[in-house]
Amino acid sequence: SAKAAGSNQWAFFKQQMTERAAVRLRTEASLHDALKNGEFVLHYQPKFDIKTGKVVACEALIRWQKDGRLISPMSFIPVAEETGIIIPIGRWVIEEACKTIRKWKKEYNFALPIAVNVASQQFADASLVPDIKQLALRYQISPDLLEIEITETSLMNDIELAISKLQQLKSTGFGIAVDDFGTGYSSLSYLRHLPITTMKIDRCFVTDLPNESAIASTILMLGQQLNLNIVAEGIETREQLDWLNSNNCQIGQGFYFSKPVTQKEFEDSYIKPQTASISHI
Ligand code: C2E
Ligand code: MG
Ligand code: MG
Ligand code: MG
């Protein structure tokens, strides 16, 4: 009967929900263990000055080293967000970036800004701003060397609160970038009230360059009007780079230059060569 079928469907639905919840619980537990056992690692992707070709900054991107494999953040950050464990993971990321900034300063006398990604839920957490300030103090790093990347969607959740948090971060001197710009839905009228320093053009608008350039052009103009630094994400070809260069995009990031690499590889490729000349004096 229809009633029996309905009740079967309900049982099936309930069973599926229970399985989903179980998977989430298991993943949460293993993320917790991963944090405790030091299984997370940051890779670094350089950002280049498009005109001069010099490395001007980098972005820290988390990976999970699990049973000899490297797991992409795209497969565990969403679960970490759902379960709330993103808060301690995100804090670990910020602390790790602070340690790296300090190491580069002490070991190589080299100052290179590092950007960290901050998830929506992490940005909403009341301890984020005091945590960042405290970590910067503890590791004695200059705030302008730490940049926070936040997606526009996270900022638009509660604009008034976002403005006040960003204000606190910006007035301390931290950099603030809007990540994946153009993919969320931003209220353009609020954009000029946001105390941000940088806009990152999402990869999806860079991919289509130079053929489809309307959105990239518009974002570049907007950024210039608002006096923001502009970074183009996901540059993979010479043609994309040339278009960005002739349209006055200052900074670029993407596989054309380099994939994200381990900290050691980053130091060998981008830090040691720049300091070698100094140490020979
Ligand atoms: P995102 O912050 O927009 O980072 C850029 C992503 O694009 C990175 O992927 C990077 O490896 C990739 N990418 C860079 N250049 C190119 C390119 O030329 N072509 C292509 N196809 N891809 C490129 P990844 O490392 O897998 O990270 C994916 C996303 O995961 C990040 O997007 C960010 O939203 C999130 N994520 C990464 N690390 C963290 C973290 O520490 N905390 C949080 N909350 N999220 C993170
Ligand atoms: Mg990012
Ligand atoms: Mg991005
Ligand atoms: Mg992204």
mmCIF file of C-alpha atoms and ligand atoms in Angstrom:
data_model
loop_
_atom_site.group_PDB
_atom_site.id
_atom_site.type_symbol
_atom_site.label_atom_id
_atom_site.label_comp_id
_atom_site.label_asym_id
_atom_site.label_seq_id
_atom_site.Cartn_x
_atom_site.Cartn_y
_atom_site.Cartn_z
ATOM 1 C CA SER A 1 0.000 0.000 0.000
ATOM 2 C CA ALA A 2 0.934 3.628 -0.342
ATOM 3 C CA LYS A 3 1.213 3.924 3.403
ATOM 4 C CA ALA A 4 3.629 1.004 3.643
ATOM 5 C CA ALA A 5 5.708 2.445 0.795
ATOM 6 C CA GLY A 6 5.819 5.816 2.557
ATOM 7 C CA SER A 7 6.941 4.248 5.770
ATOM 8 C CA ASN A 8 9.618 2.252 3.902
ATOM 9 C CA GLN A 9 10.877 5.464 2.340
ATOM 10 C CA TRP A 10 10.968 7.073 5.745
ATOM 11 C CA ALA A 11 12.923 4.152 7.175
ATOM 12 C CA PHE A 12 15.349 4.394 4.258
ATOM 13 C CA PHE A 13 15.697 8.140 4.719
ATOM 14 C CA LYS A 14 16.296 7.717 8.435
ATOM 15 C CA GLN A 15 18.906 5.058 7.803
ATOM 16 C CA GLN A 16 20.673 7.346 5.319
ATOM 17 C CA MET A 17 20.637 10.219 7.786
ATOM 18 C CA THR A 18 22.083 7.974 10.455
ATOM 19 C CA GLU A 19 24.843 6.861 8.083
ATOM 20 C CA ARG A 20 25.640 10.458 7.149
ATOM 21 C CA ALA A 21 25.797 11.428 10.794
ATOM 22 C CA ALA A 22 28.048 8.459 11.501
ATOM 23 C CA VAL A 23 30.405 9.404 8.671
ATOM 24 C CA ARG A 24 30.507 12.966 9.967
ATOM 25 C CA LEU A 25 31.284 11.801 13.474
ATOM 26 C CA ARG A 26 34.040 9.498 12.262
ATOM 27 C CA THR A 27 35.561 12.264 10.133
ATOM 28 C CA GLU A 28 35.362 14.709 13.004
ATOM 29 C CA ALA A 29 37.126 12.225 15.266
ATOM 30 C CA SER A 30 39.876 11.600 12.723
ATOM 31 C CA LEU A 31 40.339 15.344 12.101
ATOM 32 C CA HIS A 32 40.693 15.744 15.840
ATOM 33 C CA ASP A 33 43.346 12.983 15.914
ATOM 34 C CA ALA A 34 45.064 14.490 12.888
ATOM 35 C CA LEU A 35 45.427 17.786 14.733
ATOM 36 C CA LYS A 36 46.654 16.062 17.888
ATOM 37 C CA ASN A 37 49.131 13.881 15.963
ATOM 38 C CA GLY A 38 50.519 16.664 13.807
ATOM 39 C CA GLU A 39 49.229 15.281 10.499
ATOM 40 C CA PHE A 40 48.452 18.692 9.016
ATOM 41 C CA VAL A 41 51.015 20.555 6.995
ATOM 42 C CA LEU A 42 51.075 23.887 5.210
ATOM 43 C CA HIS A 43 52.177 24.211 1.622
ATOM 44 C CA TYR A 44 53.042 27.599 0.205
ATOM 45 C CA GLN A 45 52.209 29.103 -3.164
ATOM 46 C CA PRO A 46 54.114 32.204 -4.257
ATOM 47 C CA LYS A 47 52.443 35.399 -5.447
ATOM 48 C CA PHE A 48 54.355 37.352 -8.082
ATOM 49 C CA ASP A 49 54.617 40.967 -9.086
ATOM 50 C CA ILE A 50 53.413 40.618 -12.673
ATOM 51 C CA LYS A 51 55.559 43.509 -13.991
ATOM 52 C CA THR A 52 58.874 42.555 -12.372
ATOM 53 C CA GLY A 53 58.431 38.793 -11.928
ATOM 54 C CA LYS A 54 59.533 39.027 -8.307
ATOM 55 C CA VAL A 55 57.934 37.008 -5.492
ATOM 56 C CA VAL A 56 56.110 39.483 -3.274
ATOM 57 C CA ALA A 57 54.080 37.248 -0.960
ATOM 58 C CA CYS A 58 52.700 33.733 -0.594
ATOM 59 C CA GLU A 59 49.574 31.868 0.430
ATOM 60 C CA ALA A 60 49.598 29.076 3.007
ATOM 61 C CA LEU A 61 47.377 26.138 2.005
ATOM 62 C CA ILE A 62 46.635 23.260 4.353
ATOM 63 C CA ARG A 63 47.090 19.581 3.476
ATOM 64 C CA TRP A 64 46.430 16.458 5.504
ATOM 65 C CA GLN A 65 49.203 13.846 5.514
ATOM 66 C CA LYS A 66 47.265 10.668 6.080
ATOM 67 C CA ASP A 67 48.800 7.206 5.684
ATOM 68 C CA GLY A 68 51.434 8.486 3.301
ATOM 69 C CA ARG A 69 48.928 10.345 1.144
ATOM 70 C CA LEU A 70 48.308 14.060 0.890
ATOM 71 C CA ILE A 71 44.639 14.932 1.268
ATOM 72 C CA SER A 72 43.292 18.093 -0.358
ATOM 73 C CA PRO A 73 41.616 20.727 1.811
ATOM 74 C CA MET A 74 38.610 20.579 -0.482
ATOM 75 C CA SER A 75 37.769 17.152 0.880
ATOM 76 C CA PHE A 76 38.086 17.929 4.589
ATOM 77 C CA ILE A 77 37.623 21.683 5.141
ATOM 78 C CA PRO A 78 33.860 21.481 4.437
ATOM 79 C CA VAL A 79 33.476 18.698 7.037
ATOM 80 C CA ALA A 80 35.684 20.612 9.444
ATOM 81 C CA GLU A 81 33.349 23.578 8.986
ATOM 82 C CA GLU A 82 30.224 21.483 9.483
ATOM 83 C CA THR A 83 31.482 19.995 12.712
ATOM 84 C CA GLY A 84 33.134 23.083 14.176
ATOM 85 C CA ILE A 85 36.587 21.550 14.339
ATOM 86 C CA ILE A 86 37.639 24.190 11.820
ATOM 87 C CA ILE A 87 38.155 26.528 14.804
ATOM 88 C CA PRO A 88 41.160 24.694 16.316
ATOM 89 C CA ILE A 89 42.422 23.675 12.843
ATOM 90 C CA GLY A 90 42.204 27.275 11.659
ATOM 91 C CA ARG A 91 44.002 28.450 14.760
ATOM 92 C CA TRP A 92 46.750 25.920 14.089
ATOM 93 C CA VAL A 93 47.100 27.301 10.545
ATOM 94 C CA ILE A 94 47.528 30.858 11.828
ATOM 95 C CA GLU A 95 50.052 29.806 14.461
ATOM 96 C CA GLU A 96 52.017 27.763 11.926
ATOM 97 C CA ALA A 97 52.115 30.733 9.528
ATOM 98 C CA CYS A 98 53.343 32.970 12.367
ATOM 99 C CA LYS A 99 56.116 30.469 13.132
ATOM 100 C CA THR A 100 57.152 30.454 9.475
ATOM 101 C CA ILE A 101 57.222 34.259 9.296
ATOM 102 C CA ARG A 102 59.411 34.274 12.386
ATOM 103 C CA LYS A 103 61.698 31.554 11.017
ATOM 104 C CA TRP A 104 62.243 33.410 7.747
ATOM 105 C CA LYS A 105 63.050 36.564 9.690
ATOM 106 C CA LYS A 106 65.448 34.881 12.117
ATOM 107 C CA GLU A 107 67.141 32.434 9.770
ATOM 108 C CA TYR A 108 67.236 34.432 6.563
ATOM 109 C CA ASN A 109 66.517 37.968 7.719
ATOM 110 C CA PHE A 110 63.785 37.872 5.108
ATOM 111 C CA ALA A 111 60.335 39.415 5.355
ATOM 112 C CA LEU A 112 57.686 37.924 3.099
ATOM 113 C CA PRO A 113 53.962 38.306 3.788
ATOM 114 C CA ILE A 114 52.040 35.047 4.266
ATOM 115 C CA ALA A 115 48.298 34.838 3.626
ATOM 116 C CA VAL A 116 46.133 32.369 5.524
ATOM 117 C CA ASN A 117 42.601 31.325 4.662
ATOM 118 C CA VAL A 118 39.966 31.923 7.298
ATOM 119 C CA ALA A 119 36.735 29.925 7.037
ATOM 120 C CA SER A 120 33.300 31.477 7.503
ATOM 121 C CA GLN A 121 32.658 29.848 10.827
ATOM 122 C CA GLN A 122 36.137 30.700 12.046
ATOM 123 C CA PHE A 123 35.592 34.337 11.113
ATOM 124 C CA ALA A 124 32.301 34.300 13.011
ATOM 125 C CA ASP A 125 34.019 32.990 16.138
ATOM 126 C CA ALA A 126 34.521 35.660 18.792
ATOM 127 C CA SER A 127 38.042 34.521 19.604
ATOM 128 C CA LEU A 128 39.452 34.990 16.082
ATOM 129 C CA VAL A 129 40.561 38.621 16.365
ATOM 130 C CA PRO A 130 42.087 38.344 19.861
ATOM 131 C CA ASP A 131 43.740 35.036 18.847
ATOM 132 C CA ILE A 132 45.404 36.567 15.796
ATOM 133 C CA LYS A 133 46.635 39.572 17.769
ATOM 134 C CA GLN A 134 47.952 37.349 20.541
ATOM 135 C CA LEU A 135 49.783 35.026 18.136
ATOM 136 C CA ALA A 136 51.389 37.939 16.305
ATOM 137 C CA LEU A 137 52.613 39.266 19.651
ATOM 138 C CA ARG A 138 53.840 35.909 20.878
ATOM 139 C CA TYR A 139 55.864 35.264 17.715
ATOM 140 C CA GLN A 140 56.877 38.919 17.491
ATOM 141 C CA ILE A 141 55.842 39.269 13.905
ATOM 142 C CA SER A 142 55.076 42.501 12.159
ATOM 143 C CA PRO A 143 51.290 42.478 11.484
ATOM 144 C CA ASP A 144 51.746 43.578 7.873
ATOM 145 C CA LEU A 145 53.398 40.207 7.189
ATOM 146 C CA LEU A 146 50.222 38.316 7.992
ATOM 147 C CA GLU A 147 47.298 38.541 5.619
ATOM 148 C CA ILE A 148 43.847 37.074 6.198
ATOM 149 C CA GLU A 149 41.940 35.723 3.184
ATOM 150 C CA ILE A 150 38.180 35.629 3.600
ATOM 151 C CA THR A 151 35.534 34.847 1.006
ATOM 152 C CA GLU A 152 32.965 37.499 0.240
ATOM 153 C CA THR A 153 30.196 35.166 1.388
ATOM 154 C CA SER A 154 31.705 35.011 4.905
ATOM 155 C CA LEU A 155 31.775 38.797 5.008
ATOM 156 C CA MET A 156 28.206 39.220 3.827
ATOM 157 C CA ASN A 157 26.733 36.925 6.509
ATOM 158 C CA ASP A 158 26.683 39.739 9.013
ATOM 159 C CA ILE A 159 28.084 42.849 7.389
ATOM 160 C CA GLU A 160 28.063 45.101 10.445
ATOM 161 C CA LEU A 161 29.933 42.546 12.541
ATOM 162 C CA ALA A 162 32.325 41.835 9.662
ATOM 163 C CA ILE A 163 33.135 45.538 9.331
ATOM 164 C CA SER A 164 33.906 45.843 13.025
ATOM 165 C CA LYS A 165 36.141 42.752 13.055
ATOM 166 C CA LEU A 166 37.978 43.770 9.906
ATOM 167 C CA GLN A 167 38.415 47.253 11.340
ATOM 168 C CA GLN A 168 40.150 45.798 14.391
ATOM 169 C CA LEU A 169 42.419 43.647 12.236
ATOM 170 C CA LYS A 170 43.202 46.389 9.738
ATOM 171 C CA SER A 171 43.937 48.994 12.386
ATOM 172 C CA THR A 172 46.444 46.585 13.940
ATOM 173 C CA GLY A 173 48.120 46.375 10.555
ATOM 174 C CA PHE A 174 47.127 42.929 9.255
ATOM 175 C CA GLY A 175 46.367 42.590 5.560
ATOM 176 C CA ILE A 176 42.843 41.592 4.570
ATOM 177 C CA ALA A 177 42.007 40.013 1.235
ATOM 178 C CA VAL A 178 38.627 39.103 -0.176
ATOM 179 C CA ASP A 179 39.154 35.632 -1.651
ATOM 180 C CA ASP A 180 37.396 34.181 -4.707
ATOM 181 C CA PHE A 181 36.022 37.617 -5.529
ATOM 182 C CA GLY A 182 33.127 37.587 -7.951
ATOM 183 C CA THR A 183 31.828 34.125 -7.093
ATOM 184 C CA GLY A 184 29.898 34.897 -3.955
ATOM 185 C CA TYR A 185 27.247 37.448 -3.857
ATOM 186 C CA SER A 186 28.590 40.704 -2.627
ATOM 187 C CA SER A 187 26.579 43.724 -2.021
ATOM 188 C CA LEU A 188 28.577 46.197 -4.082
ATOM 189 C CA SER A 189 27.276 49.108 -2.039
ATOM 190 C CA TYR A 190 28.840 47.594 1.084
ATOM 191 C CA LEU A 191 32.116 46.801 -0.562
ATOM 192 C CA ARG A 192 33.422 50.343 -0.189
ATOM 193 C CA HIS A 193 32.675 50.253 3.545
ATOM 194 C CA LEU A 194 34.670 47.088 4.093
ATOM 195 C CA PRO A 195 38.095 47.759 5.580
ATOM 196 C CA ILE A 196 39.967 45.458 3.217
ATOM 197 C CA THR A 197 43.352 45.805 1.516
ATOM 198 C CA THR A 198 43.208 43.301 -1.329
ATOM 199 C CA MET A 199 40.806 41.707 -3.768
ATOM 200 C CA LYS A 200 41.559 38.301 -5.280
ATOM 201 C CA ILE A 201 39.946 37.730 -8.679
ATOM 202 C CA ASP A 202 38.634 34.183 -8.656
ATOM 203 C CA ARG A 203 40.289 31.644 -10.933
ATOM 204 C CA CYS A 204 37.094 31.104 -12.921
ATOM 205 C CA PHE A 205 37.390 34.624 -14.391
ATOM 206 C CA VAL A 206 41.073 34.190 -15.160
ATOM 207 C CA THR A 207 40.548 30.846 -16.916
ATOM 208 C CA ASP A 208 38.617 32.440 -19.777
ATOM 209 C CA LEU A 209 41.177 35.164 -20.462
ATOM 210 C CA PRO A 210 41.905 36.695 -22.895
ATOM 211 C CA ASN A 211 38.739 35.722 -24.802
ATOM 212 C CA GLU A 212 36.160 36.505 -22.158
ATOM 213 C CA SER A 213 37.449 39.420 -20.175
ATOM 214 C CA ALA A 214 34.366 41.438 -19.206
ATOM 215 C CA ILE A 215 34.246 40.314 -15.587
ATOM 216 C CA ALA A 216 37.999 40.417 -14.997
ATOM 217 C CA SER A 217 38.046 43.967 -16.440
ATOM 218 C CA THR A 218 35.189 45.023 -14.237
ATOM 219 C CA ILE A 219 36.770 43.622 -11.073
ATOM 220 C CA LEU A 220 40.091 45.278 -11.936
ATOM 221 C CA MET A 221 38.382 48.648 -12.453
ATOM 222 C CA LEU A 222 36.428 48.268 -9.229
ATOM 223 C CA GLY A 223 39.563 47.406 -7.285
ATOM 224 C CA GLN A 224 41.440 50.354 -8.747
ATOM 225 C CA GLN A 225 38.585 52.721 -7.902
ATOM 226 C CA LEU A 226 38.546 51.447 -4.334
ATOM 227 C CA ASN A 227 42.334 51.704 -4.115
ATOM 228 C CA LEU A 228 42.852 48.016 -3.383
ATOM 229 C CA ASN A 229 45.658 45.643 -4.272
ATOM 230 C CA ILE A 230 44.480 43.140 -6.829
ATOM 231 C CA VAL A 231 45.649 39.561 -7.103
ATOM 232 C CA ALA A 232 44.655 37.311 -9.998
ATOM 233 C CA GLU A 233 44.275 33.669 -8.930
ATOM 234 C CA GLY A 234 44.807 30.582 -11.040
ATOM 235 C CA ILE A 235 47.000 31.967 -13.830
ATOM 236 C CA GLU A 236 47.964 28.982 -15.969
ATOM 237 C CA THR A 237 49.002 30.420 -19.322
ATOM 238 C CA ARG A 238 51.245 33.071 -20.817
ATOM 239 C CA GLU A 239 48.206 34.528 -22.617
ATOM 240 C CA GLN A 240 46.344 35.050 -19.348
ATOM 241 C CA LEU A 241 49.418 36.660 -17.821
ATOM 242 C CA ASP A 242 49.892 39.003 -20.784
ATOM 243 C CA TRP A 243 46.286 40.122 -20.644
ATOM 244 C CA LEU A 244 46.524 40.788 -16.895
ATOM 245 C CA ASN A 245 49.773 42.676 -17.357
ATOM 246 C CA SER A 246 48.358 44.953 -20.018
ATOM 247 C CA ASN A 247 45.282 45.556 -17.880
ATOM 248 C CA ASN A 248 47.320 46.701 -14.879
ATOM 249 C CA CYS A 249 46.793 43.763 -12.592
ATOM 250 C CA GLN A 250 49.723 43.986 -10.175
ATOM 251 C CA ILE A 251 49.944 40.560 -8.581
ATOM 252 C CA GLY A 252 49.474 37.037 -9.894
ATOM 253 C CA GLN A 253 49.301 33.544 -8.484
ATOM 254 C CA GLY A 254 48.890 30.273 -10.323
ATOM 255 C CA PHE A 255 50.377 27.120 -11.784
ATOM 256 C CA TYR A 256 51.991 29.184 -14.575
ATOM 257 C CA PHE A 257 54.388 30.447 -11.885
ATOM 258 C CA SER A 258 54.268 27.606 -9.370
ATOM 259 C CA LYS A 259 52.014 25.113 -7.659
ATOM 260 C CA PRO A 260 51.841 25.220 -3.864
ATOM 261 C CA VAL A 261 55.059 23.583 -2.579
ATOM 262 C CA THR A 262 56.385 22.352 0.766
ATOM 263 C CA GLN A 263 57.955 24.874 3.105
ATOM 264 C CA LYS A 264 61.423 23.507 2.348
ATOM 265 C CA GLU A 265 60.898 23.724 -1.402
ATOM 266 C CA PHE A 266 59.582 27.241 -0.983
ATOM 267 C CA GLU A 267 62.643 28.279 0.995
ATOM 268 C CA ASP A 268 65.007 26.655 -1.515
ATOM 269 C CA SER A 269 63.326 28.254 -4.523
ATOM 270 C CA TYR A 270 62.284 31.676 -3.322
ATOM 271 C CA ILE A 271 64.001 32.618 -0.071
ATOM 272 C CA LYS A 272 67.539 31.276 -0.096
ATOM 273 C CA PRO A 273 68.342 32.592 -3.610
ATOM 274 C CA GLN A 274 67.316 36.105 -2.525
ATOM 275 C CA THR A 275 69.391 36.011 0.639
ATOM 276 C CA ALA A 276 72.461 34.266 -0.820
ATOM 277 C CA SER A 277 73.952 37.545 -2.020
ATOM 278 C CA ILE A 278 73.636 39.035 1.469
ATOM 279 C CA SER A 279 75.303 36.135 3.297
ATOM 280 C CA HIS A 280 78.388 36.348 1.036
ATOM 281 C CA ILE A 281 79.150 39.914 2.046
HETATM 282 P P1 C2E B 1 41.730 29.233 -2.236
HETATM 283 O O1 C2E B 1 42.033 29.906 -0.964
HETATM 284 O O2 C2E B 1 40.999 30.011 -3.268
HETATM 285 O O3 C2E B 1 43.129 28.706 -2.762
HETATM 286 C C1 C2E B 1 43.458 28.591 -4.116
HETATM 287 C C2 C2E B 1 43.348 27.158 -4.587
HETATM 288 O O4 C2E B 1 43.577 27.116 -5.983
HETATM 289 C C3 C2E B 1 44.395 26.231 -3.970
HETATM 290 O O5 C2E B 1 43.852 24.919 -3.922
HETATM 291 C C4 C2E B 1 45.499 26.264 -5.029
HETATM 292 O O6 C2E B 1 46.330 25.126 -5.007
HETATM 293 C C5 C2E B 1 44.675 26.301 -6.278
HETATM 294 N N1 C2E B 1 45.389 26.903 -7.402
HETATM 295 C C6 C2E B 1 46.328 27.869 -7.373
HETATM 296 N N2 C2E B 1 46.748 28.179 -8.609
HETATM 297 C C7 C2E B 1 46.055 27.387 -9.454
HETATM 298 C C8 C2E B 1 46.049 27.237 -10.888
HETATM 299 O O7 C2E B 1 46.765 27.893 -11.634
HETATM 300 N N3 C2E B 1 45.174 26.318 -11.394
HETATM 301 C C9 C2E B 1 44.369 25.563 -10.603
HETATM 302 N N4 C2E B 1 43.576 24.675 -11.188
HETATM 303 N N5 C2E B 1 44.349 25.691 -9.261
HETATM 304 C C10 C2E B 1 45.186 26.589 -8.697
HETATM 305 P P2 C2E B 1 43.899 24.048 -2.593
HETATM 306 O O8 C2E B 1 45.232 24.189 -1.935
HETATM 307 O O9 C2E B 1 43.423 22.686 -2.947
HETATM 308 O O10 C2E B 1 42.844 24.748 -1.664
HETATM 309 C C11 C2E B 1 41.488 24.781 -2.040
HETATM 310 C C12 C2E B 1 40.680 25.640 -1.097
HETATM 311 O O11 C2E B 1 40.678 25.063 0.210
HETATM 312 C C13 C2E B 1 41.251 27.045 -0.918
HETATM 313 O O12 C2E B 1 40.875 27.885 -1.976
HETATM 314 C C14 C2E B 1 40.604 27.417 0.395
HETATM 315 O O13 C2E B 1 39.278 27.840 0.191
HETATM 316 C C15 C2E B 1 40.599 26.096 1.137
HETATM 317 N N6 C2E B 1 41.755 26.064 2.061
HETATM 318 C C16 C2E B 1 43.040 25.740 1.827
HETATM 319 N N7 C2E B 1 43.797 25.850 2.938
HETATM 320 C C17 C2E B 1 42.961 26.290 3.914
HETATM 321 C C18 C2E B 1 43.126 26.620 5.296
HETATM 322 O O14 C2E B 1 44.231 26.576 5.864
HETATM 323 N N8 C2E B 1 42.011 27.026 5.978
HETATM 324 C C19 C2E B 1 40.794 27.125 5.364
HETATM 325 N N9 C2E B 1 39.740 27.540 6.092
HETATM 326 N N10 C2E B 1 40.602 26.851 4.066
HETATM 327 C C20 C2E B 1 41.668 26.429 3.356
HETATM 328 MG MG MG B 2 42.829 31.708 -0.511
HETATM 329 MG MG MG B 3 40.755 31.776 -3.942
HETATM 330 MG MG MG B 4 38.598 28.965 -3.348
#
